Coordinates of C-alpha atoms and ligand atoms in Angstrom, one line a residue:
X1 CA 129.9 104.3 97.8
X2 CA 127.0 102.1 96.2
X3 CA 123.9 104.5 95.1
X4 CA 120.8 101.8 96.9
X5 CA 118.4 105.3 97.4
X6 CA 119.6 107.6 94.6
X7 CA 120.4 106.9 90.8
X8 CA 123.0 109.6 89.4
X9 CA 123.7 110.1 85.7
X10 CA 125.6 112.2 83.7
X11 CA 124.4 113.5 80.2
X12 CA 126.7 115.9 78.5
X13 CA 127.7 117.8 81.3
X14 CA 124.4 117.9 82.9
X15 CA 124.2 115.5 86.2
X16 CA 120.6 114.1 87.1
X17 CA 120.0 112.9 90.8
X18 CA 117.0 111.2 91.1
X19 CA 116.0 111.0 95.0
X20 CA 114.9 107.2 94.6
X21 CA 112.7 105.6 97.7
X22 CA 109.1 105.7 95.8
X23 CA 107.4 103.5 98.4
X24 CA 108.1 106.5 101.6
X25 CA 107.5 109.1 99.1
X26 CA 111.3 109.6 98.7
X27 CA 111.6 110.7 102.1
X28 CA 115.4 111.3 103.6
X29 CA 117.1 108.8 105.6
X30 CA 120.4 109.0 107.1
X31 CA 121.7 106.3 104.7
X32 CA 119.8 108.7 101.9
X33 CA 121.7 111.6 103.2
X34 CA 124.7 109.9 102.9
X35 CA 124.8 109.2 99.5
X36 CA 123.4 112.4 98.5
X37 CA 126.4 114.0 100.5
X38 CA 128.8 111.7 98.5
X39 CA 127.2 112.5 94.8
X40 CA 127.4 116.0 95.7
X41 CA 130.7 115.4 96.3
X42 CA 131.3 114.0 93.0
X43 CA 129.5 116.6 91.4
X44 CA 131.3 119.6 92.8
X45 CA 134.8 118.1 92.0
X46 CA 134.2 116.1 88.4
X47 CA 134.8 119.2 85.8
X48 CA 133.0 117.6 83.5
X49 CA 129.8 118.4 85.2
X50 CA 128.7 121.8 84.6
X51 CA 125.0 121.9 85.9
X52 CA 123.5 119.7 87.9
X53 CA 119.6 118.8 88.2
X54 CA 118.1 117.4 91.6
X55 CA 114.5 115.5 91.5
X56 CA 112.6 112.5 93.1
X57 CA 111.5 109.2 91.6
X58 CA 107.8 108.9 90.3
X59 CA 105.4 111.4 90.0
X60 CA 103.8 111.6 93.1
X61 CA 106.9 113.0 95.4
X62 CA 109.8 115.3 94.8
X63 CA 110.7 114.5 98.7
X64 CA 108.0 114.2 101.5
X65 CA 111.0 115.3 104.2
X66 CA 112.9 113.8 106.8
X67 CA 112.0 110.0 107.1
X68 CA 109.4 110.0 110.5
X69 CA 110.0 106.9 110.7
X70 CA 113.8 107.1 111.3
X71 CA 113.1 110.3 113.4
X72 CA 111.1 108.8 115.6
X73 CA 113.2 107.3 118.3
X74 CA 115.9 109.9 118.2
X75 CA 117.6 111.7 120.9
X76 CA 118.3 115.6 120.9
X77 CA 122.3 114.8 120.2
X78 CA 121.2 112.7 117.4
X79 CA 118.7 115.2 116.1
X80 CA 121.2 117.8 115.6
X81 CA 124.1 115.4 114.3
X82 CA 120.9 114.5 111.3
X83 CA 120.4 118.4 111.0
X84 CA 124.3 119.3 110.9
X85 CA 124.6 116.8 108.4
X86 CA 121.9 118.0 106.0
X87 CA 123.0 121.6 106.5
X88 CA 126.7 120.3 105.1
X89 CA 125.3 119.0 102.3
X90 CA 123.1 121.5 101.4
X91 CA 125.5 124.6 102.3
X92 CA 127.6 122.7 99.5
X93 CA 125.1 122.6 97.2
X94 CA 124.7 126.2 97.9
X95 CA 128.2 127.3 97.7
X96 CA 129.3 125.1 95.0
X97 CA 130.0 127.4 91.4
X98 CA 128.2 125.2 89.6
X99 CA 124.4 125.9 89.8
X100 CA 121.8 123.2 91.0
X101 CA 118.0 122.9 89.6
X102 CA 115.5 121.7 91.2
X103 CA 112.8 119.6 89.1
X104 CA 110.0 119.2 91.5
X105 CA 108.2 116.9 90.5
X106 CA 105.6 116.3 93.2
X107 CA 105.5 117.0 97.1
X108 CA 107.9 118.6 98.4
X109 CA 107.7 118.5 102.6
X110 CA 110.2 119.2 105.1
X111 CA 113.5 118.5 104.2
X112 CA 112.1 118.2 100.5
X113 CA 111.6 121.8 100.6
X114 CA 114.4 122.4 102.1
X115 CA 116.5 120.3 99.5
X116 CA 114.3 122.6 96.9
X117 CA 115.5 125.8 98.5
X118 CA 119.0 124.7 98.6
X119 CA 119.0 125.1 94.8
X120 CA 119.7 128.0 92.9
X121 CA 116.5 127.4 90.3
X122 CA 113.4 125.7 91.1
X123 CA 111.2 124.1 88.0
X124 CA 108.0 122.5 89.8
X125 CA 105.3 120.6 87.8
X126 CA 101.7 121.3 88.1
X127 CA 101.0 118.9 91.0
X128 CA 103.6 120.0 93.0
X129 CA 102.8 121.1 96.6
X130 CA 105.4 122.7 99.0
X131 CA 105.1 122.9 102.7
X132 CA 107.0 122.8 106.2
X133 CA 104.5 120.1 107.8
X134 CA 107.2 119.8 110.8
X135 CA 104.9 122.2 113.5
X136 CA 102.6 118.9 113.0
X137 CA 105.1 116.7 114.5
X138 CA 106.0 118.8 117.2
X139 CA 109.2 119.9 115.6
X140 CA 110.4 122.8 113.1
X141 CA 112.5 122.4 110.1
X142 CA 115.5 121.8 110.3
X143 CA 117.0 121.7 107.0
X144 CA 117.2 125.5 106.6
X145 CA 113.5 126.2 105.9
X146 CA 113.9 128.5 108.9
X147 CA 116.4 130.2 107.3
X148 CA 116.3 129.7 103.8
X149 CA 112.3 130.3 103.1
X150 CA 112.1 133.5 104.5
X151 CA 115.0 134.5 102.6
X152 CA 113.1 133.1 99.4
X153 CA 109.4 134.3 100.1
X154 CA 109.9 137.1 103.0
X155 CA 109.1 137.0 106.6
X156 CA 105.5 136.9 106.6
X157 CA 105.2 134.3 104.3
X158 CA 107.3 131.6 105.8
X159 CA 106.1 132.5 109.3
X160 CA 102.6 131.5 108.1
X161 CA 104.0 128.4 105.8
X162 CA 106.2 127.2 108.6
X163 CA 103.5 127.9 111.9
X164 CA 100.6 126.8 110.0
X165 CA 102.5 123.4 108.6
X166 CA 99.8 124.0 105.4
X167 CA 100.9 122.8 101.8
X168 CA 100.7 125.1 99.2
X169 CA 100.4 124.3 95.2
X170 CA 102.7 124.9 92.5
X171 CA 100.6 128.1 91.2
X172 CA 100.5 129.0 94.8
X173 CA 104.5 129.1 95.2
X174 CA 105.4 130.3 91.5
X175 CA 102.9 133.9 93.1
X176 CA 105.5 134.1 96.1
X177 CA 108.5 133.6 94.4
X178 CA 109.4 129.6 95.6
X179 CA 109.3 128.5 92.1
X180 CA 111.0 129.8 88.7
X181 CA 108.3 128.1 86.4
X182 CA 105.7 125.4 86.6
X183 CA 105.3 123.2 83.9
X184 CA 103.1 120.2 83.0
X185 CA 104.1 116.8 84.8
X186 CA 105.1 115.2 81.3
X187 CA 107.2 118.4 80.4
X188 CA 109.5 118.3 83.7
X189 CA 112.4 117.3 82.5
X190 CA 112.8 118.0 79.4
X191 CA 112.0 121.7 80.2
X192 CA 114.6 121.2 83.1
X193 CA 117.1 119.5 80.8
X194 CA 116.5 122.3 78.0
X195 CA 117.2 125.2 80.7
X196 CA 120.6 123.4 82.1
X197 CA 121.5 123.0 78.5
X198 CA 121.2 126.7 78.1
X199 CA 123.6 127.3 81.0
X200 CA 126.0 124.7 80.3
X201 CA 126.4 125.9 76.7
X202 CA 128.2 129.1 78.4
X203 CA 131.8 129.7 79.7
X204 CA 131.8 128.1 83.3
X205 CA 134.0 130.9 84.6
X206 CA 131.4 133.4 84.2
X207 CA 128.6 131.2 85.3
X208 CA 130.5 130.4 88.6
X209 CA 131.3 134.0 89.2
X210 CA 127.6 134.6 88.7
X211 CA 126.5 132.7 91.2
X212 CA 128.7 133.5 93.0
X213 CA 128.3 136.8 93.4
X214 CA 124.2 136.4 93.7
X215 CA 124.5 133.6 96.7
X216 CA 126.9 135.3 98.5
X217 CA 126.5 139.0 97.7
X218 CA 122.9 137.9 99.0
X219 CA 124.3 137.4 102.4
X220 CA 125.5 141.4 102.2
X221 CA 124.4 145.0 102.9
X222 CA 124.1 146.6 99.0
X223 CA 127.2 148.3 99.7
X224 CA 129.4 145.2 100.2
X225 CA 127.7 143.4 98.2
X226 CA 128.3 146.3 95.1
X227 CA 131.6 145.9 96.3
X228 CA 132.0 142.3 95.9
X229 CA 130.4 142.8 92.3
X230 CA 133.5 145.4 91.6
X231 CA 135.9 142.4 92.0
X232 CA 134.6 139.4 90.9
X233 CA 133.6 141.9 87.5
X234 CA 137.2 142.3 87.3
X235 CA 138.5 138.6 87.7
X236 CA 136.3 137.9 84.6
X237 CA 138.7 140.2 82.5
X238 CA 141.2 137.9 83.4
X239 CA 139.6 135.2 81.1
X240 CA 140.3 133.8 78.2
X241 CA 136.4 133.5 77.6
X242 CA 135.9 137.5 78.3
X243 CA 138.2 137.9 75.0
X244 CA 136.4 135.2 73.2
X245 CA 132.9 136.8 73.9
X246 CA 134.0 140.2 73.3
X247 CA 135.7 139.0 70.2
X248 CA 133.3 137.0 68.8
X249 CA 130.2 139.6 69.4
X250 CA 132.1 142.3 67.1
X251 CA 133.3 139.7 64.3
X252 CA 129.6 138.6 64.2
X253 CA 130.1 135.0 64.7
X254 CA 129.0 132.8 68.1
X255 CA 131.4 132.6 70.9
X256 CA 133.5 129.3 71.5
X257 CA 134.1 129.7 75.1
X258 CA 137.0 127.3 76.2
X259 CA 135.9 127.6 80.3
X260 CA 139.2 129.4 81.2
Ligands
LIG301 C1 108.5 108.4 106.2 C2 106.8 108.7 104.7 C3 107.0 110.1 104.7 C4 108.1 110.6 105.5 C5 105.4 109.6 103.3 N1 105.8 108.4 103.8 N2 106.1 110.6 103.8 N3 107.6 107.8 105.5 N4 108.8 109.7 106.3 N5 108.4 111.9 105.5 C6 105.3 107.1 103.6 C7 104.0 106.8 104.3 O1 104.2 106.5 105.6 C8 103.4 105.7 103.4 O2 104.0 104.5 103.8 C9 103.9 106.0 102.0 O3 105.0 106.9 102.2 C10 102.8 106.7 101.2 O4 102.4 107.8 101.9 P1 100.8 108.1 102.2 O5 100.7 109.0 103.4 O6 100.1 106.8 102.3 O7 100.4 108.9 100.9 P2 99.4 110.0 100.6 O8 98.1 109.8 101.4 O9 99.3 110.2 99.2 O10 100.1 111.3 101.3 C11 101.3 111.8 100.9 C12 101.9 112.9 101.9 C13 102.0 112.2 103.3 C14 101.0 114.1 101.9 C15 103.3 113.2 101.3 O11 102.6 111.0 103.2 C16 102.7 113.1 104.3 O12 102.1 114.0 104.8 N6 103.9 112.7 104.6 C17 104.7 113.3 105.6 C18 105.2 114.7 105.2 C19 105.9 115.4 106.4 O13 105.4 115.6 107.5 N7 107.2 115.8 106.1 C20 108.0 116.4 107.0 C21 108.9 115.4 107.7 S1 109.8 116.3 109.0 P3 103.2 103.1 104.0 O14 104.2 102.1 104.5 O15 102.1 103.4 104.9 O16 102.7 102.8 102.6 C22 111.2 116.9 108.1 C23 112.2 117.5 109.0 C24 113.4 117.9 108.3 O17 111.3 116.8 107.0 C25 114.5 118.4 109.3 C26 114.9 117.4 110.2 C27 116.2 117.8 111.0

């Protein structure tokens, strides 16, 4: 598939997807979706990509949402099919072993958020702002901020971000927990870039089972979810990289993981 809303590159092992539709503010339209659907895609299955970093085009918008303008005319049934869609790509981001960043790098609204939340990390920039505007336009998110921000920020929280549809700045979402770090605009992605580095650098099996065991032990009461822990714990003995860490730590020299 051509890329006409998103560019995509790959600089050792780190993907960049740059959401790229600067005159709406980057916002999502089916056509967007699509190709954001098929880089994922690419991402998940190329095993030369070990992190991958999601962000928007200029510096004014990460993603204001949904595109209103597309929304507009549309019919319940084609509603949902938009939503469905959205919720496949982002549950793959989700449930893909390799983690996703978010660089936000300006508003984030609506589905922009919701892309955002998707992620495992979120780096924002000082100008950010997050919000669910969609009570404004008589609808609610439907991207998984209903779902997904209260798991983030607690009940409270998202019930007054989602009923009042008010934005919120960076500083603002790095207090409740939305955001990892916020960062100067010029500093975006080179601190992004510096922290996937970090995590590329290690032995993918244990990064996967990581996350792994964080998004999906998440889902869990603490007992299952201890349980879980037991037996992905032991699969990483199964590694070749568990002998290399081990091994290297007590001869004193760095680990050369070989991601098996
Ligand atoms: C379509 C959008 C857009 C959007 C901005 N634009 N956001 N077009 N969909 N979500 C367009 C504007 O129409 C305008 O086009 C251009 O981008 C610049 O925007 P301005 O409003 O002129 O800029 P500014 O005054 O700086 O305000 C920026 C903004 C504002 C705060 C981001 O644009 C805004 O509030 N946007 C809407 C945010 C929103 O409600 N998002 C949630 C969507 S619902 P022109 O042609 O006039 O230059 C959603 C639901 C997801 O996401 C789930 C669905 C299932």
């Amino acid at each position: 598939m051509s890329l006409e809303n998103l560019l995509f590159e790959i600089v050792e092992g780190v993907a960049t997807v740059t959401v790229n539709r600067p005159k709406a503010m980057n916002a999502l339209t089916l056509e967007t979706l699509a190709e954001l659907g098929d880089v994922v895609g690419k991402i998940v299955n190329n095993p030369e990509i070990r992190v991958a970093i999601l962000t928007g085009s200029g510096t004014k918008a990460f993603v204001a949402g949904a595109d209103i303008a597309m929304m507009r005319e549309m019919t319940p049934m084609q509603a949902r099919e938009m939503s469905l869609r959205a919720h496949r790509i982002f549950a793959e981001i989700e449930q893909s072993a390799k983690p996703f960043i978010a660089a936000v790098n300006g508003y984030a609204l609506g589905g922009g958020c919701e892309l955002a939340m998707a992620c495992d990390i979120r780096i924002a920039t000082e100008n950010a702002k997050f919000g669910q505007p969609e009570i404004n336009l008589g609808i609610l998110p439907g991207f998984g901020g209903t779902q997904r921000l209260p798991r983030l920020v607690g009940k409270g929280r998202a019930l007054e971000l989602i009923l009042t549809g008010e934005m919120i700045d960076a500083s603002e979402a790095f207090r409740i927990g939305l955001v990892n770090r916020v960062v100067a605009p010029g500093e975006l992605l080179a601190e992004t870039g510096q922290l996937a580095r970090k995590i590329a650098v290690k032995g993918q099996p244990a990064v996967q089972l990581c996350k792994q065991a964080i998004v999906n032990g998440l889902e869990m009461d603490i007992a299952r979810g201890c349980a879980y822990e037991v037996e992905l714990f032991a699969n990483s003995f199964s590694t070749a990289d568990q002998q290399e860490g081990m091994a290297a730590f007590l001869e004193k020299r760095l680990a050369v993981f070989r991601d098996c």
